[in-house]
Structure formats: structure tokens, C-alpha cells
PDB file of C-alpha atoms and ligand atoms in Angstrom:
ATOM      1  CA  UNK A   1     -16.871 -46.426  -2.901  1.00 97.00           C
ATOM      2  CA  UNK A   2     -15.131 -49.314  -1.091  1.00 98.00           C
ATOM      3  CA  UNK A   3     -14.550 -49.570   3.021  1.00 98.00           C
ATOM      4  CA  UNK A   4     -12.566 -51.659   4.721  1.00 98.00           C
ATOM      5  CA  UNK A   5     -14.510 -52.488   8.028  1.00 98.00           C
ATOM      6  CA  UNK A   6     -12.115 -54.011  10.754  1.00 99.00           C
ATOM      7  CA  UNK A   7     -12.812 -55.619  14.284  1.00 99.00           C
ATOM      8  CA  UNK A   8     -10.305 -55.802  17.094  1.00 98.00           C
ATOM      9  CA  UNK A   9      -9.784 -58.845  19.632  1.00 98.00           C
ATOM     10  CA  UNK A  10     -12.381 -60.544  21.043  1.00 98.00           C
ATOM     11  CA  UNK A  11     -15.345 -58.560  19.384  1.00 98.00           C
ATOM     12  CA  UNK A  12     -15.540 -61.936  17.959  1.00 98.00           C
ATOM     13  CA  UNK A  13     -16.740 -63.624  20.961  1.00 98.00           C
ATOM     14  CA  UNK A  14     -19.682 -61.060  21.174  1.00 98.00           C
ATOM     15  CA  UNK A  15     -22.755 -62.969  22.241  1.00 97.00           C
ATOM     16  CA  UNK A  16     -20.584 -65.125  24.725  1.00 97.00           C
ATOM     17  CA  UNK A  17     -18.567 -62.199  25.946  1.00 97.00           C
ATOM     18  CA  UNK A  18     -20.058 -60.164  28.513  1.00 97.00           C
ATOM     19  CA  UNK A  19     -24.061 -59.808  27.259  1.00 97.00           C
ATOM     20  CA  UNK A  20     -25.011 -57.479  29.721  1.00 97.00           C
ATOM     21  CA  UNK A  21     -22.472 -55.051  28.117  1.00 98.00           C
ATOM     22  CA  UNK A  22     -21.753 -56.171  24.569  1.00 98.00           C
ATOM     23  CA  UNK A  23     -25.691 -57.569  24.257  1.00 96.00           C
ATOM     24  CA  UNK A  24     -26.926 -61.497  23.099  1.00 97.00           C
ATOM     25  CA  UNK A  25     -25.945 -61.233  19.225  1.00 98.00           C
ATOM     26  CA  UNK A  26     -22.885 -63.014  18.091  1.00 98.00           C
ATOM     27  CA  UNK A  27     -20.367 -62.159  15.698  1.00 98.00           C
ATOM     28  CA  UNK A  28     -21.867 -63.587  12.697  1.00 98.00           C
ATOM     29  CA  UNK A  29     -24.865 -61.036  13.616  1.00 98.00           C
ATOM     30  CA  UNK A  30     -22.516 -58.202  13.551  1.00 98.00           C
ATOM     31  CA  UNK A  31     -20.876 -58.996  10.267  1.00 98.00           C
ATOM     32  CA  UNK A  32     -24.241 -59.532   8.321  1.00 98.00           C
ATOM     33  CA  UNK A  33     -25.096 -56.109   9.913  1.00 98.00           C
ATOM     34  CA  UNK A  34     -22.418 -54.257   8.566  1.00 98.00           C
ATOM     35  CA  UNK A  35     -22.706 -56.234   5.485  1.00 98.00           C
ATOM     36  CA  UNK A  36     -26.368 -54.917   4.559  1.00 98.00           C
ATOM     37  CA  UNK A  37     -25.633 -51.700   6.339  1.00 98.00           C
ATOM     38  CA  UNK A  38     -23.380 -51.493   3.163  1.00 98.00           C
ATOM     39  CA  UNK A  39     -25.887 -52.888   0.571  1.00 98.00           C
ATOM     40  CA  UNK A  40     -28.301 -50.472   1.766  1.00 97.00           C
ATOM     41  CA  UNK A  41     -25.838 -47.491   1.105  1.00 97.00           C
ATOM     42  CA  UNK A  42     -24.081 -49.373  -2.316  1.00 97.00           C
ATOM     43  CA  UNK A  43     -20.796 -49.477  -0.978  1.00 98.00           C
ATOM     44  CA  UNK A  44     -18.901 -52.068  -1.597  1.00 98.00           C
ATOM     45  CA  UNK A  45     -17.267 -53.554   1.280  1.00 98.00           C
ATOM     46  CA  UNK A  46     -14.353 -55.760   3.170  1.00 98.00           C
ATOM     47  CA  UNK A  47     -14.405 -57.142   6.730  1.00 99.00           C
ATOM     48  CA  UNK A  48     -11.374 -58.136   8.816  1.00 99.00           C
ATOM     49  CA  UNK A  49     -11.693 -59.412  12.655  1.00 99.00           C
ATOM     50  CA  UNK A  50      -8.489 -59.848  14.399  1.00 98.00           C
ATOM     51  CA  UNK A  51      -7.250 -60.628  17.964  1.00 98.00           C
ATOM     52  CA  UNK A  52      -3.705 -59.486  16.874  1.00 98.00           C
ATOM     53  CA  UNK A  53      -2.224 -55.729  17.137  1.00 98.00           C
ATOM     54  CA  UNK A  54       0.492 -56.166  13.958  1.00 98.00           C
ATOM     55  CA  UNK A  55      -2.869 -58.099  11.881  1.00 99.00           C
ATOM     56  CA  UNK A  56      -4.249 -55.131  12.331  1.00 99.00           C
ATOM     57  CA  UNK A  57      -1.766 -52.884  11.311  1.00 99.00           C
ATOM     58  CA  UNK A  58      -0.865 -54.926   8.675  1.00 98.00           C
ATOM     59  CA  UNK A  59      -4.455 -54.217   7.153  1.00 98.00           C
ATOM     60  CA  UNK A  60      -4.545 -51.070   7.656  1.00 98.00           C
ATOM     61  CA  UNK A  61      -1.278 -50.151   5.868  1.00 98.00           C
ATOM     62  CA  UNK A  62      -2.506 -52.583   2.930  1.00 98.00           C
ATOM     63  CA  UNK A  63      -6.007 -50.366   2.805  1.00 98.00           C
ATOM     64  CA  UNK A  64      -4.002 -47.617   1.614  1.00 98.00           C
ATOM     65  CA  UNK A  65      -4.852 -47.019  -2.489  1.00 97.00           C
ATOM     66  CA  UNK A  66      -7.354 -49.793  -2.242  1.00 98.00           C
ATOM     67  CA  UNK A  67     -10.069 -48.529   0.077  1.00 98.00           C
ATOM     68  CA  UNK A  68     -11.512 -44.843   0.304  1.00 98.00           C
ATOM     69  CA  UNK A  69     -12.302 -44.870   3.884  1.00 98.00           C
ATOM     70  CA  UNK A  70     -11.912 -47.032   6.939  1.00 98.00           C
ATOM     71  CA  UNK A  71     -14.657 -48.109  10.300  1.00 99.00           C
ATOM     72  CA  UNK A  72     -12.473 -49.416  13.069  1.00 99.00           C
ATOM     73  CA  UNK A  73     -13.192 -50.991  16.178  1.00 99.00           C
ATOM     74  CA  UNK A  74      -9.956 -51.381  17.709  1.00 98.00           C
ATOM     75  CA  UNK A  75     -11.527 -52.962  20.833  1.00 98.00           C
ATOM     76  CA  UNK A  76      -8.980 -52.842  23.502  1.00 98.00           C
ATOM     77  CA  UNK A  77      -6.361 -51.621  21.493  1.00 98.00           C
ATOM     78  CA  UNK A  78      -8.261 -48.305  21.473  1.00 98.00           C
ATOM     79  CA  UNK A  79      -7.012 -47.619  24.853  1.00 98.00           C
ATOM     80  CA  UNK A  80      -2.901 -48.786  23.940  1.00 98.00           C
ATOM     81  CA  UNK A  81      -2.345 -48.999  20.538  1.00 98.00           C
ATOM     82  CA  UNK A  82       0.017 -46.107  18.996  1.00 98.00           C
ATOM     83  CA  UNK A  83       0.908 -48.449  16.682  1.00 98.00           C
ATOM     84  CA  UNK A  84      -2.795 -48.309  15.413  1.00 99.00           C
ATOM     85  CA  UNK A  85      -2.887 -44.621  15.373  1.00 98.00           C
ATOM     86  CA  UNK A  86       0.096 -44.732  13.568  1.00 98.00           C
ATOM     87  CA  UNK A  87      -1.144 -46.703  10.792  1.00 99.00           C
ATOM     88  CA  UNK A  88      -4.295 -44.839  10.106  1.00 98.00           C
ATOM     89  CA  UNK A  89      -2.437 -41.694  10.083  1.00 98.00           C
ATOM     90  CA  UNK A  90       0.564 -43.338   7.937  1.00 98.00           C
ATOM     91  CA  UNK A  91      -2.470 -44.261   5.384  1.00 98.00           C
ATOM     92  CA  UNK A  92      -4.201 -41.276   5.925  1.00 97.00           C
ATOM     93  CA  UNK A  93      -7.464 -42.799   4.727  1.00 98.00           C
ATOM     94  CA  UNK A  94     -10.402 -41.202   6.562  1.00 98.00           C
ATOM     95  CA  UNK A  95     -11.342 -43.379   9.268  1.00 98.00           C
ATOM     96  CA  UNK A  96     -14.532 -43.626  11.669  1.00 98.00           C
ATOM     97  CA  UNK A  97     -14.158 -45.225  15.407  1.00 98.00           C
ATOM     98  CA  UNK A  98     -16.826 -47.148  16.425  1.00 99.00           C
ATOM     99  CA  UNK A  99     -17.604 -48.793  20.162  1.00 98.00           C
ATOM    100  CA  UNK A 100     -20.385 -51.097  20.813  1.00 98.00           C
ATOM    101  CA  UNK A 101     -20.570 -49.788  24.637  1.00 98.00           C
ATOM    102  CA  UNK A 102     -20.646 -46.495  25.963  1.00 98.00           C
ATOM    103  CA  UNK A 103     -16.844 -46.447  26.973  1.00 98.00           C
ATOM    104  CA  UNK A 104     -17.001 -43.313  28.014  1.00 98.00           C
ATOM    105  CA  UNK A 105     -18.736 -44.097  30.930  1.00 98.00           C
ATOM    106  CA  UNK A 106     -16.521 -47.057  31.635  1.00 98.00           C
ATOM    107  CA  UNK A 107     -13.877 -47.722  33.583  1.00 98.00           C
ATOM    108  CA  UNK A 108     -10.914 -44.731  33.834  1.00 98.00           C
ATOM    109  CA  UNK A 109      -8.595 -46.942  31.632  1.00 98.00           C
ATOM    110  CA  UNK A 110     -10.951 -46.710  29.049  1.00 98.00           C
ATOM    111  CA  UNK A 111     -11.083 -43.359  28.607  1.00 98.00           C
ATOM    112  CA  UNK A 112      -8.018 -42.611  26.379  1.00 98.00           C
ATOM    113  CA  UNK A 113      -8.326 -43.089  22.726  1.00 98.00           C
ATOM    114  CA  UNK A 114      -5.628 -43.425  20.625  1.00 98.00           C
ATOM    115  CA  UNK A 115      -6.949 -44.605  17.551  1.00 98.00           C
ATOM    116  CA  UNK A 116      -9.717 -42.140  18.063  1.00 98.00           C
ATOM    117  CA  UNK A 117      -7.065 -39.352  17.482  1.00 98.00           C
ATOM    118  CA  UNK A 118      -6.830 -39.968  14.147  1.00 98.00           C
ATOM    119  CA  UNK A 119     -10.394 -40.613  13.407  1.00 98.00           C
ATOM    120  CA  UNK A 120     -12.715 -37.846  11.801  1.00 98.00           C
ATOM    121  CA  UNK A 121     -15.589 -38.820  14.351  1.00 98.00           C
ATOM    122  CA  UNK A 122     -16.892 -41.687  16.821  1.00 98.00           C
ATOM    123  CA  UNK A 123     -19.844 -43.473  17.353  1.00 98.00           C
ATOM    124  CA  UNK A 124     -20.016 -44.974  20.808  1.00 98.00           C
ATOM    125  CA  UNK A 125     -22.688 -46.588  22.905  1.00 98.00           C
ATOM    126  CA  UNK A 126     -24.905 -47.518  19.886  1.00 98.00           C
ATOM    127  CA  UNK A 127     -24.855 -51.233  19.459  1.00 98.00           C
ATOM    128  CA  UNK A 128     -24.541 -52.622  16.081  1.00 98.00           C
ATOM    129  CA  UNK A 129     -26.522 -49.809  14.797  1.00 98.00           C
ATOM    130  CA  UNK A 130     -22.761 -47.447  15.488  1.00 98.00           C
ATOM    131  CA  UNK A 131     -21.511 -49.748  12.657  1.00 98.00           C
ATOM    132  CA  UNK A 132     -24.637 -48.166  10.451  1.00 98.00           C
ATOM    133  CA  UNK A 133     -24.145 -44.906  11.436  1.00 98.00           C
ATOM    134  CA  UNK A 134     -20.599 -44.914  10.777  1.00 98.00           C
ATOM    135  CA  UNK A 135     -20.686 -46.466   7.428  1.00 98.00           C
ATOM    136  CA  UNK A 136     -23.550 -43.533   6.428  1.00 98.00           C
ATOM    137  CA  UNK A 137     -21.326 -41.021   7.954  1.00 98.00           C
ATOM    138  CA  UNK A 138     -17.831 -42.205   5.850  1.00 98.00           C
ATOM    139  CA  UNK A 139     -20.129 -42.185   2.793  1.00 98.00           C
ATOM    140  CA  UNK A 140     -21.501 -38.554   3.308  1.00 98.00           C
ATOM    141  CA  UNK A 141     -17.909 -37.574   4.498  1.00 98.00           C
ATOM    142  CA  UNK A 142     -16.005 -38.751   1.328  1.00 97.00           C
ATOM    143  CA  UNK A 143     -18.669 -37.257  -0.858  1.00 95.00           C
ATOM    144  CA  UNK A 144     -18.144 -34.000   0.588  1.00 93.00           C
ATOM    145  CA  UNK A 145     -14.040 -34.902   0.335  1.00 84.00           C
ATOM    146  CA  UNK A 146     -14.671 -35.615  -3.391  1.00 78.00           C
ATOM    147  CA  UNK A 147     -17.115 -32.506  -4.274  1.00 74.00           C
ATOM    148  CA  UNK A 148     -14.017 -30.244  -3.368  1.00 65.00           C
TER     149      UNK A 148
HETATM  150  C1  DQA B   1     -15.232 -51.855  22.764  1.00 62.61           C
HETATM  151  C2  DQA B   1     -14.865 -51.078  24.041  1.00 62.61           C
HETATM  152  C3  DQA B   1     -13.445 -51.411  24.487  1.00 62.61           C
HETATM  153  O1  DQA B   1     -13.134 -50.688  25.667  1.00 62.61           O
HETATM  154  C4  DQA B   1     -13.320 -52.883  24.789  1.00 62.61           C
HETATM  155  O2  DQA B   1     -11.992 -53.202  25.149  1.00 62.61           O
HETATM  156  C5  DQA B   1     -13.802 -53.730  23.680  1.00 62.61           C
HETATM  157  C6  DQA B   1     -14.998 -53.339  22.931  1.00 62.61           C
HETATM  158  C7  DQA B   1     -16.697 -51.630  22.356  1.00 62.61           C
HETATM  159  O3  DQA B   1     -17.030 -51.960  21.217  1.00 62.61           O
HETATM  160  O4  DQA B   1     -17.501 -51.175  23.176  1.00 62.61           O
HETATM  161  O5  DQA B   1     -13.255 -54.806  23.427  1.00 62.61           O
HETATM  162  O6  DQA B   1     -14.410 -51.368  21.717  1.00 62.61           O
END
């Protein structure tokens, strides 16, 4: 099993970038998270961070017959990007949405996902630990996919 585990703009200033919301560990934190999050589980794993929409896209449209599931945190593209949504559901890999904060009790523009639509389920308001709980759910989730 093999998922592609991607990070939208400025996730990778986390430690600098608003602590009181996005807490004190950096980026490098995150990524050996989700790294041993994946050891743990023995699924073999890629990581991409990007500030850019069309990087993003790009990856997600390149996951398709090379990964068997996808964790996204589209960071602010969550709340704009149909060009996102349309990727994942071009690729039709199943994907998990993942938010550090709790956005739903954030600020009104923050309330629409559109990545989120074409996600099978969405951790939010977990820290790094959302990344773990993602990753177990994909696995459990493409099992199931698999046993039918
Ligand atoms: C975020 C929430 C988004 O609203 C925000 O734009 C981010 C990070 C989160 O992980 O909580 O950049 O996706």
C-alpha cells in the first residue's frame, strides 16, 4: 500500500506561523510524523509540500496508477480550490482531508470545503496526530475497498 501525503502553502512555515493556532512544532516535525505514522502502519509512503495551486494539481493527477490512496491538506486552498477538487475526483483515488485547526470553528470563510467534497472523510482539529488518524483510516478504508 503506497500514499501520497501532500501539504498546501505555508503549512511549511508551521512553528513560525501562528503557534497559538498551528502549535510550536515545525515542518520538519510534521513530516517525520507522518513518516513513522506510516512505518508504524507498513505503508509505504511519499510527501509533497507546496505553496502553489497547479504543483498541487500537478501531483495529484500524477498519483493516479501510482498511489492507492491520498491525505491532503490543501491549507487555504481548501476554502477556493475547484481546481483541487477537480483533480482528486479526475484521479478518483480515495482521498482523506486533514486540518491541523479546528476550521470549523474559524472564521465564516473557512467554512466551505471544496476539496473536502471529494474526500471519503476529514480529520480536523487534531494536530499532527489528524495526519495519524488519517493515514490509519485510508489503510482500513482501502482494505475494505480491496476485500470486495
Ligand atoms: C489549515 C486550515 C486552513 O483554513 C488554513 O488556511 C491553513 C491550515 C489547517 O491545517 O488547520 O493553512 O488547513
Amino acid at each position: 500500500m503506497k500514499l501520497l501525503i501532500l501539504n498546501g502553502p505555508n503549512l511549511n512555515l508551521l512553528g513560525l506561523r501562528e503557534p497559538e493556532i498551528y502549535g510550536k512544532r515545525d515542518f520538519k516535525a510534521l513530516e517525520a510524523f507522518i513518516r513513522e505514522s506510516c512505518a508504524e502502519e507498513g505503508i509505504a509512503c511519499e510527501l509533497f509540500q507546496s505553496n502553489h495551486e497547479g504543483a498541487l494539481v500537478d501531483k495529484i493527477q500524477e498519483a493516479y496508477g501510482v498511489f492507492d490512496g491520498i491525505v491532503i491538506n490543501p491549507a487555504a486552498y481548501t476554502h477556493t480550490s475547484v481546481a483541487i477538487l477537480d483533480a482528486l475526483k479526475a484521479v478518483s483515488l480515495p482521498a482523506v482531508e486533514v486540518h491541523l485547526s479546528d476550521v470549523k470553528s474559524r472564521e465564516d470563510f473557512r467554512q466551505i470545503s471544496y476539496a473536502g467534497r471529494a474526500c471519503v472523510k476529514t480529520f480536523m482539529g487534531l494536530g499532527f496526530e489528524g495526519y495519524r488518524q488519517a493515514i490509519r483510516f485510508l489503510k482500513d478504508y482501502l482494505r475494505g475497498e480491496s476485500a470486495t
